[in-house]
Amino acid sequence: MDRSILAPAPSSSPPPELFSVWHVSVWLLSEDLQASGSLGSSRALSYVAPWELDATADFSDTQTKPYKCHICPKAFTRPDLLKRHVAGHGSQAGESNGGSIGETRFMPGRVTKACKACASNHLRCSEEKPCRRCQEKGLECRWPGSTDADMVMTPPETCPQEDESMFTQDDASAMTSLSNPLSMSQASPPSMGGQASLDVLTPQTTQHLFQTLDPSMNIENNPLFFHFPDLNLLSGQWSSAPTNDMDISTYNGLDDMDLQFLDSYNVSIPFEVSNTFQPTPRGTQTPRTSHMDPGQPAAMCSEAFQNSHWRFRPNAKDHAGAEDHNLSLPSMTSDYPSPESRVSLNTNTRVTCAKLGGPARDRILMMIVNSCQSDSLSKAVASFPSVDLLDTLVQYYLTSPHTRAVSFIHAASFDPNEKRPELVAAMVACGAVLTSDPALCKLGRAMQECLRLAISRRWEQNNTLVRDLQLLQAFLINLEVGIWSGLPRKVEIAESFFQPILTMMRRDGKFKPSAYPNVNVGDAYGFDLRQAWLNWVENESFKRLAFRLLFHDMGVSMALLVNPLISYAEVLLPLPGSPDIWTAASPEQWKSCLAAQENAEPMVVADFLDNPDLLNDLGNSIDIYMAGMAVLGCIWAMCWEYLQFSSLQRSRPRRWNALVTELRKDELLKLLSHLKLSLTSQISIDPEINLRLELCLLHLHMPFEEIQIFAGMEGPERARAVYPIISDWVKSEDARHTIYHAAQIMQLVKALPKGSIRGPPVIILYHASLAFWVYGLLSDQSLGTTRLTTQSVYLDDEEGTALQRFKGFGQGQPCIRRRSDMPGEEDVLVSVPLSQPDKVMETIMSIVRENVGGMAVPHLTEKLVQLMAELEKSAKRKVAA
């Protein structure tokens, strides 16, 4: 046999400084395959070294690659390279692993203890004992340190009828000879025995080279093999050829990826294999190896996601009357005093003058009786809340900072005795859920379920009521209670029932300016003035209800990651007027405030999107809070539009130009930055405005849906599929901007009043925590060991040079701060690096615990904290490994 099939001709011997470990590995493989009988004398492998390439060959500029793969993001300079690359996808699809096209396979690391059967055959074993191969083949699985009790036999009848080993004796001896370089020259090729020759040598066939080398070489800690790429990721292959001499113009064995690979290894020191690292220049980044299964965190957190508010798994016990038994309050005891005492309401903060009376309570009770099941009817009637408790809960709802109810319900003209029972019951239900008493929370959820049926029945009985303001307000309050309840069934119902009320408002033209005519009081007084005031209150209430729908739509889209139902282009109605006019206590006061108001053209959301500085110029003539929330609601819809287009562009890069999406992203970032600078002092201190603004900035820089999938929302297999996207993102500048905005969210949540981490704020905090978690979990695989000695950069600090350098260039170690747990040092701030994701998650959970402060934890907050705890456990396991 000709033993020089892979060696270059004497006339084209390589320069010594260009000979690399790559050529050694190819030579070793050829010797081994010849020795094992895998290559015949008539079939030879041909390899053209980079220094043998014809200098006159026409190579296109590698920066311009017009031929793009329709399966993966790769691009090539010539059509023949693309054709061979696509053929490689087809071969991968037929492999036994069952992976789909474009799915990155995870290569597990070396096991700690291999069983004797796998070790003797040079096969990969598994960590679980008995190993999978021994179970499938019915072999006795023995490993070092095992006992008889550890061994499990697989019945012979379950074994597949196949060869006992993937290697013949000659193959095993040939592989063993690799450990001794001297034996390579003494090996003689065995007879072929009719064995078919190897026509194509793919990168997968070289994988055993690095699995069977001498352990004394310590490959994992060696710098040469440390940077050796995964051979399964190479796009090229070596083809058999009759000679070493060939025309470069017709040779298609090397593509751009191969040339870059060879060039990177030609600068290495040839044949130098040592157990010590060369000194790393300061500022360079040395990749670390990691054997973490990309599906491992997802496997640990998958159950927590299944039990979260995102997943509703119906069963026979789920129905409309399942909570009717909670309509009755427990009897008063020494442990449970009067329900009114469980509501922390300041009597001096009463919003309405009129107090709820007995007839109003009877109407609410009649509505509940008509909606609940008969088996719970008698108990509900006997223990229904008293008039005083119902009135207290109404006032609690109107004064709660979480609801901002007075922004769309006119408190000055509100009389619970004259309003529809559905509206009063909705306010009672929401007020009960906001309390920290478990019995009242259950009462509120049960009333909310009855109310949903009662309002629908009223609309079905009389279709003209679909234009009734009070029923629409009651239905929206009902949806808000359901969507932020944290209960999967209520969340799903609230999400699906948002479309009817939106359709009613849209069909009535409430999103158009023609529905809100200008008010001209003139010389009206007395009865006419009061009637004009009430007409204006109704029109303004419809306007504020429309904007409340916009805020709710943004919250649902943000919490459930669904498409907003309200387009930013259809929000054409004028913005609400000054709060002074809205909160006027009497018609006369309303008239004087209206006369003092400048007669200017009504402003719409599009005006502020075009020029956010108008928030400073028109702060006295409009409701700043409503205007800011409306602008952010429309911007969120734009951000969601960009995120969907960007996701489509990532999956189909050949169709959509990335330049278009990046330009759109830059426009949105500039708009949000301009808006942030334009916020007045009155609105800049509002935490809800700032939280939603930071949330928009957070999502513009991160693929949140893919990150949630990686965390385990859809199981380990999907987590492995999105791992390449997340791994690339963690190394980008976008990732550093993401964790900066996550730190800003954390700071804003810290400043919230006690008991305020519920509803949208806890959802936003969870989004920030997930950004911290994935960055800390994966960034240490790509960052250098010198990062441990660099300067700490505090993301929750004031904007400075160090923070700008980190966001722009990645210089420094990102950290956040938390209060010390040591007794007597509660005011001392300690540093928590993001490279310890378990400590970061613990810091975020401690923020929630401090805010709750011994009170009953809302169900949604409790569920998300449990999910954060699972993320912490997965991070702790990864750090320990």
Coordinates of N, CA and C in Angstrom, one line a residue, residues 243-360:
T243 N -5.2 11.1 -6.9 CA -3.8 11.6 -6.8 C -3.8 12.8 -5.9
N244 N -2.6 13.3 -5.6 CA -2.5 14.5 -4.8 C -2.5 15.7 -5.7
D245 N -2.3 15.6 -6.9 CA -2.2 16.7 -7.9 C -3.5 16.9 -8.5
M246 N -4.0 18.1 -8.4 CA -5.3 18.4 -9.0 C -5.4 19.8 -9.3
D247 N -6.3 20.2 -10.2 CA -6.5 21.6 -10.6 C -7.4 22.3 -9.6
I248 N -6.9 23.4 -9.0 CA -7.6 24.1 -8.0 C -8.8 24.7 -8.4
S249 N -9.0 25.0 -9.7 CA -10.2 25.6 -10.2 C -11.4 24.6 -10.2
T250 N -11.1 23.3 -10.2 CA -12.2 22.4 -10.2 C -12.3 21.7 -8.8
Y251 N -11.4 22.0 -7.9 CA -11.4 21.4 -6.6 C -12.4 22.1 -5.6
N252 N -13.3 21.3 -5.1 CA -14.4 21.8 -4.2 C -14.3 21.2 -2.8
G253 N -13.1 20.7 -2.4 CA -13.0 20.1 -1.1 C -13.0 21.0 0.1
L254 N -12.6 22.3 -0.1 CA -12.5 23.2 1.0 C -13.4 24.4 0.7
D255 N -14.1 24.8 1.7 CA -14.9 26.0 1.6 C -14.4 27.1 2.6
D256 N -15.1 28.2 2.7 CA -14.6 29.3 3.5 C -14.3 28.9 5.0
M257 N -15.2 28.1 5.5 CA -15.1 27.7 6.9 C -13.8 26.9 7.1
D258 N -13.5 26.0 6.1 CA -12.3 25.1 6.2 C -11.1 26.0 6.1
L259 N -11.0 27.0 5.2 CA -9.8 27.8 5.1 C -9.6 28.6 6.4
Q260 N -10.6 29.2 7.0 CA -10.5 29.9 8.2 C -10.0 29.0 9.3
F261 N -10.5 27.7 9.3 CA -10.1 26.8 10.3 C -8.6 26.4 10.2
L262 N -8.2 26.2 9.0 CA -6.7 25.8 8.8 C -5.8 27.0 9.1
D263 N -6.3 28.2 8.7 CA -5.5 29.4 9.0 C -5.3 29.6 10.5
S264 N -6.3 29.3 11.3 CA -6.2 29.5 12.7 C -5.2 28.5 13.3
Y265 N -5.1 27.3 12.7 CA -4.2 26.4 13.3 C -2.8 26.4 12.7
N266 N -2.6 27.1 11.6 CA -1.3 27.2 11.1 C -0.4 28.1 11.9
V267 N -1.0 29.0 12.8 CA -0.1 29.8 13.6 C 0.2 29.2 14.9
S268 N -0.2 27.9 15.2 CA 0.1 27.3 16.4 C 1.5 26.7 16.4
I269 N 2.0 26.4 17.6 CA 3.3 25.8 17.7 C 3.2 24.3 17.4
P270 N 3.9 23.8 16.3 CA 3.6 22.4 15.9 C 4.1 21.4 17.0
F271 N 3.3 20.4 17.2 CA 3.7 19.2 18.0 C 3.9 19.5 19.5
E272 N 3.7 20.7 19.9 CA 3.9 21.0 21.3 C 2.7 20.7 22.2
V273 N 2.8 19.7 23.0 CA 1.7 19.3 23.9 C 2.2 19.3 25.3
S274 N 1.7 20.2 26.1 CA 2.2 20.3 27.5 C 1.0 20.5 28.4
N275 N 1.2 20.4 29.7 CA 0.1 20.5 30.6 C 0.0 21.8 31.3
T276 N 0.7 22.8 30.7 CA 0.7 24.2 31.3 C 0.2 25.1 30.2
F277 N -0.5 26.2 30.7 CA -1.0 27.2 29.8 C 0.1 28.2 29.6
Q278 N 0.1 28.8 28.4 CA 0.9 29.9 28.1 C 0.3 31.2 28.7
P279 N 1.1 32.1 29.2 CA 0.5 33.3 29.8 C -0.4 34.0 28.8
T280 N -1.6 34.4 29.3 CA -2.6 35.1 28.5 C -2.4 36.5 28.6
P281 N -2.3 37.2 27.5 CA -2.1 38.7 27.5 C -3.3 39.3 28.2
R282 N -3.0 40.4 28.9 CA -4.0 41.1 29.7 C -5.0 41.7 28.7
G283 N -6.3 41.5 29.0 CA -7.4 42.0 28.2 C -7.9 41.1 27.2
T284 N -7.2 39.9 27.0 CA -7.8 38.9 26.1 C -8.7 38.0 26.8
Q285 N -9.5 37.3 26.0 CA -10.6 36.5 26.5 C -10.3 35.0 26.1
T286 N -10.2 34.2 27.1 CA -9.9 32.8 26.9 C -11.1 32.0 27.1
P287 N -11.7 31.3 26.1 CA -12.9 30.6 26.3 C -12.7 29.5 27.3
R288 N -13.8 29.2 28.0 CA -13.7 28.0 28.9 C -14.5 26.9 28.3
T289 N -14.1 25.7 28.6 CA -14.9 24.6 28.2 C -16.0 24.3 29.3
S290 N -17.1 23.9 28.8 CA -18.2 23.6 29.7 C -19.0 22.4 29.2
H291 N -19.2 21.5 30.1 CA -19.9 20.3 29.7 C -21.4 20.3 30.2
M292 N -21.9 21.5 30.4 CA -23.3 21.6 30.9 C -24.2 21.3 29.7
D293 N -25.2 20.4 30.1 CA -26.2 20.1 29.1 C -27.1 21.3 29.0
P294 N -27.3 21.8 27.7 CA -28.2 23.0 27.6 C -29.6 22.7 28.0
G295 N -30.0 21.4 28.1 CA -31.4 21.1 28.6 C -31.5 20.9 30.1
Q296 N -30.3 21.0 30.8 CA -30.3 20.7 32.2 C -31.1 21.7 33.0
P297 N -30.9 23.0 32.8 CA -31.7 24.0 33.6 C -33.2 23.9 33.2
A298 N -33.5 23.6 32.0 CA -34.9 23.5 31.6 C -35.5 22.3 32.3
A299 N -34.8 21.2 32.4 CA -35.3 20.0 33.1 C -35.7 20.3 34.5
M300 N -34.9 21.1 35.2 CA -35.1 21.4 36.6 C -36.3 22.4 36.7
C301 N -36.5 23.3 35.8 CA -37.5 24.3 36.0 C -38.8 24.1 35.2
S302 N -38.8 23.0 34.4 CA -40.0 22.7 33.6 C -41.2 22.6 34.4
E303 N -41.2 21.8 35.5 CA -42.4 21.6 36.3 C -42.9 22.9 36.9
A304 N -41.9 23.8 37.3 CA -42.4 25.1 37.9 C -43.1 25.9 36.8
F305 N -42.6 25.9 35.6 CA -43.3 26.6 34.5 C -44.7 26.0 34.2
Q306 N -44.8 24.6 34.3 CA -46.1 24.0 34.1 C -47.1 24.4 35.2
N307 N -46.7 24.7 36.4 CA -47.6 25.1 37.5 C -47.8 26.6 37.6
S308 N -47.2 27.3 36.6 CA -47.3 28.8 36.7 C -48.6 29.2 36.1
H309 N -48.8 30.6 36.1 CA -50.1 31.1 35.6 C -50.2 31.1 34.1
W310 N -49.1 30.7 33.4 CA -49.1 30.6 31.9 C -49.8 29.3 31.5
R311 N -49.9 28.3 32.3 CA -50.4 27.0 31.8 C -51.6 26.6 32.6
F312 N -52.7 26.5 31.9 CA -54.0 26.1 32.5 C -54.3 24.7 32.0
R313 N -54.3 23.7 33.0 CA -54.6 22.3 32.6 C -56.0 22.0 33.2
P314 N -57.0 22.0 32.4 CA -58.4 21.8 32.9 C -58.6 20.4 33.4
N315 N -59.4 20.3 34.4 CA -59.9 19.1 34.9 C -61.4 19.2 35.2
A316 N -62.0 18.1 35.6 CA -63.4 18.0 35.9 C -63.9 18.9 37.0
K317 N -63.0 19.3 37.9 CA -63.4 20.1 39.0 C -63.4 21.6 38.7
D318 N -63.0 22.0 37.5 CA -63.0 23.4 37.1 C -64.3 23.7 36.4
H319 N -65.0 24.6 37.0 CA -66.3 25.1 36.4 C -66.7 26.4 37.1
A320 N -67.7 27.1 36.6 CA -68.0 28.4 37.1 C -68.5 28.5 38.5
G321 N -69.0 27.4 39.0 CA -69.5 27.4 40.4 C -68.5 26.8 41.4
A322 N -67.3 26.6 41.0 CA -66.3 25.9 41.9 C -66.0 26.7 43.1
E323 N -66.2 28.0 43.1 CA -65.8 28.9 44.2 C -67.0 29.4 44.9
D324 N -68.2 28.9 44.7 CA -69.4 29.5 45.3 C -69.3 29.3 46.8
H325 N -68.7 28.3 47.3 CA -68.6 28.1 48.8 C -67.8 29.2 49.5
N326 N -67.0 30.0 48.7 CA -66.3 31.1 49.3 C -67.1 32.4 49.5
L327 N -68.3 32.4 49.0 CA -69.2 33.6 49.1 C -69.6 33.9 50.5
S328 N -69.5 32.9 51.4 CA -69.8 33.1 52.8 C -68.5 33.2 53.6
L329 N -68.5 34.2 54.5 CA -67.4 34.5 55.4 C -67.4 33.6 56.6
P330 N -66.3 33.2 57.2 CA -66.3 32.4 58.4 C -66.8 33.2 59.6
S331 N -67.4 32.5 60.5 CA -68.0 33.1 61.7 C -66.9 33.7 62.5
M332 N -67.2 34.8 63.3 CA -66.3 35.5 64.1 C -65.9 34.7 65.3
T333 N -64.6 34.6 65.5 CA -64.0 33.9 66.7 C -62.9 34.8 67.3
S334 N -62.3 34.3 68.4 CA -61.2 35.1 68.9 C -60.0 35.2 68.0
D335 N -59.8 34.1 67.2 CA -58.7 34.1 66.2 C -59.1 34.9 65.0
Y336 N -60.4 35.0 64.6 CA -60.8 35.7 63.5 C -61.9 36.7 63.9
P337 N -61.5 38.0 64.2 CA -62.5 39.0 64.6 C -63.3 39.4 63.4
S338 N -64.0 40.5 63.5 CA -64.8 41.0 62.4 C -64.0 41.3 61.1
P339 N -64.6 40.9 60.0 CA -63.9 41.1 58.7 C -63.4 42.6 58.5
E340 N -64.2 43.5 59.0 CA -63.9 44.9 58.7 C -62.5 45.3 59.4
S341 N -62.2 44.6 60.5 CA -60.9 44.9 61.1 C -59.7 44.3 60.3
R342 N -60.0 43.5 59.3 CA -58.9 42.9 58.5 C -58.5 43.9 57.4
V343 N -59.3 44.9 57.2 CA -59.0 45.9 56.1 C -58.4 47.1 56.7
S344 N -57.2 47.4 56.2 CA -56.4 48.5 56.8 C -56.8 49.8 55.9
L345 N -58.0 50.4 56.3 CA -58.5 51.6 55.6 C -58.5 52.7 56.5
N346 N -57.9 53.8 56.1 CA -57.9 55.1 56.8 C -59.2 55.8 56.6
T347 N -60.0 55.9 57.7 CA -61.3 56.5 57.6 C -61.3 58.0 57.1
N348 N -60.1 58.6 57.2 CA -60.0 60.0 56.7 C -59.8 60.1 55.2
T349 N -59.6 59.0 54.6 CA -59.3 59.0 53.1 C -60.5 58.6 52.3
R350 N -61.7 58.8 52.9 CA -62.9 58.4 52.1 C -63.1 59.2 50.9
V351 N -63.4 58.5 49.8 CA -63.4 59.2 48.5 C -64.8 59.7 48.2
T352 N -65.9 58.9 48.4 CA -67.2 59.3 48.1 C -67.9 59.8 49.4
C353 N -68.8 60.7 49.2 CA -69.6 61.2 50.4 C -70.7 60.2 50.7
A354 N -71.4 59.7 49.7 CA -72.5 58.7 50.0 C -72.0 57.4 50.4
K355 N -72.7 56.8 51.4 CA -72.3 55.5 51.9 C -73.3 54.5 51.4
L356 N -72.7 53.3 51.2 CA -73.5 52.2 50.7 C -74.7 51.8 51.6
G357 N -75.9 51.7 51.1 CA -77.0 51.4 51.9 C -77.5 50.0 51.8
G358 N -78.6 49.7 52.6 CA -79.1 48.3 52.6 C -79.7 47.9 51.2
P359 N -80.5 48.8 50.6 CA -81.0 48.4 49.2 C -79.9 48.0 48.2
A360 N -78.8 48.8 48.2 CA -77.8 48.5 47.3 C -77.2 47.1 47.6

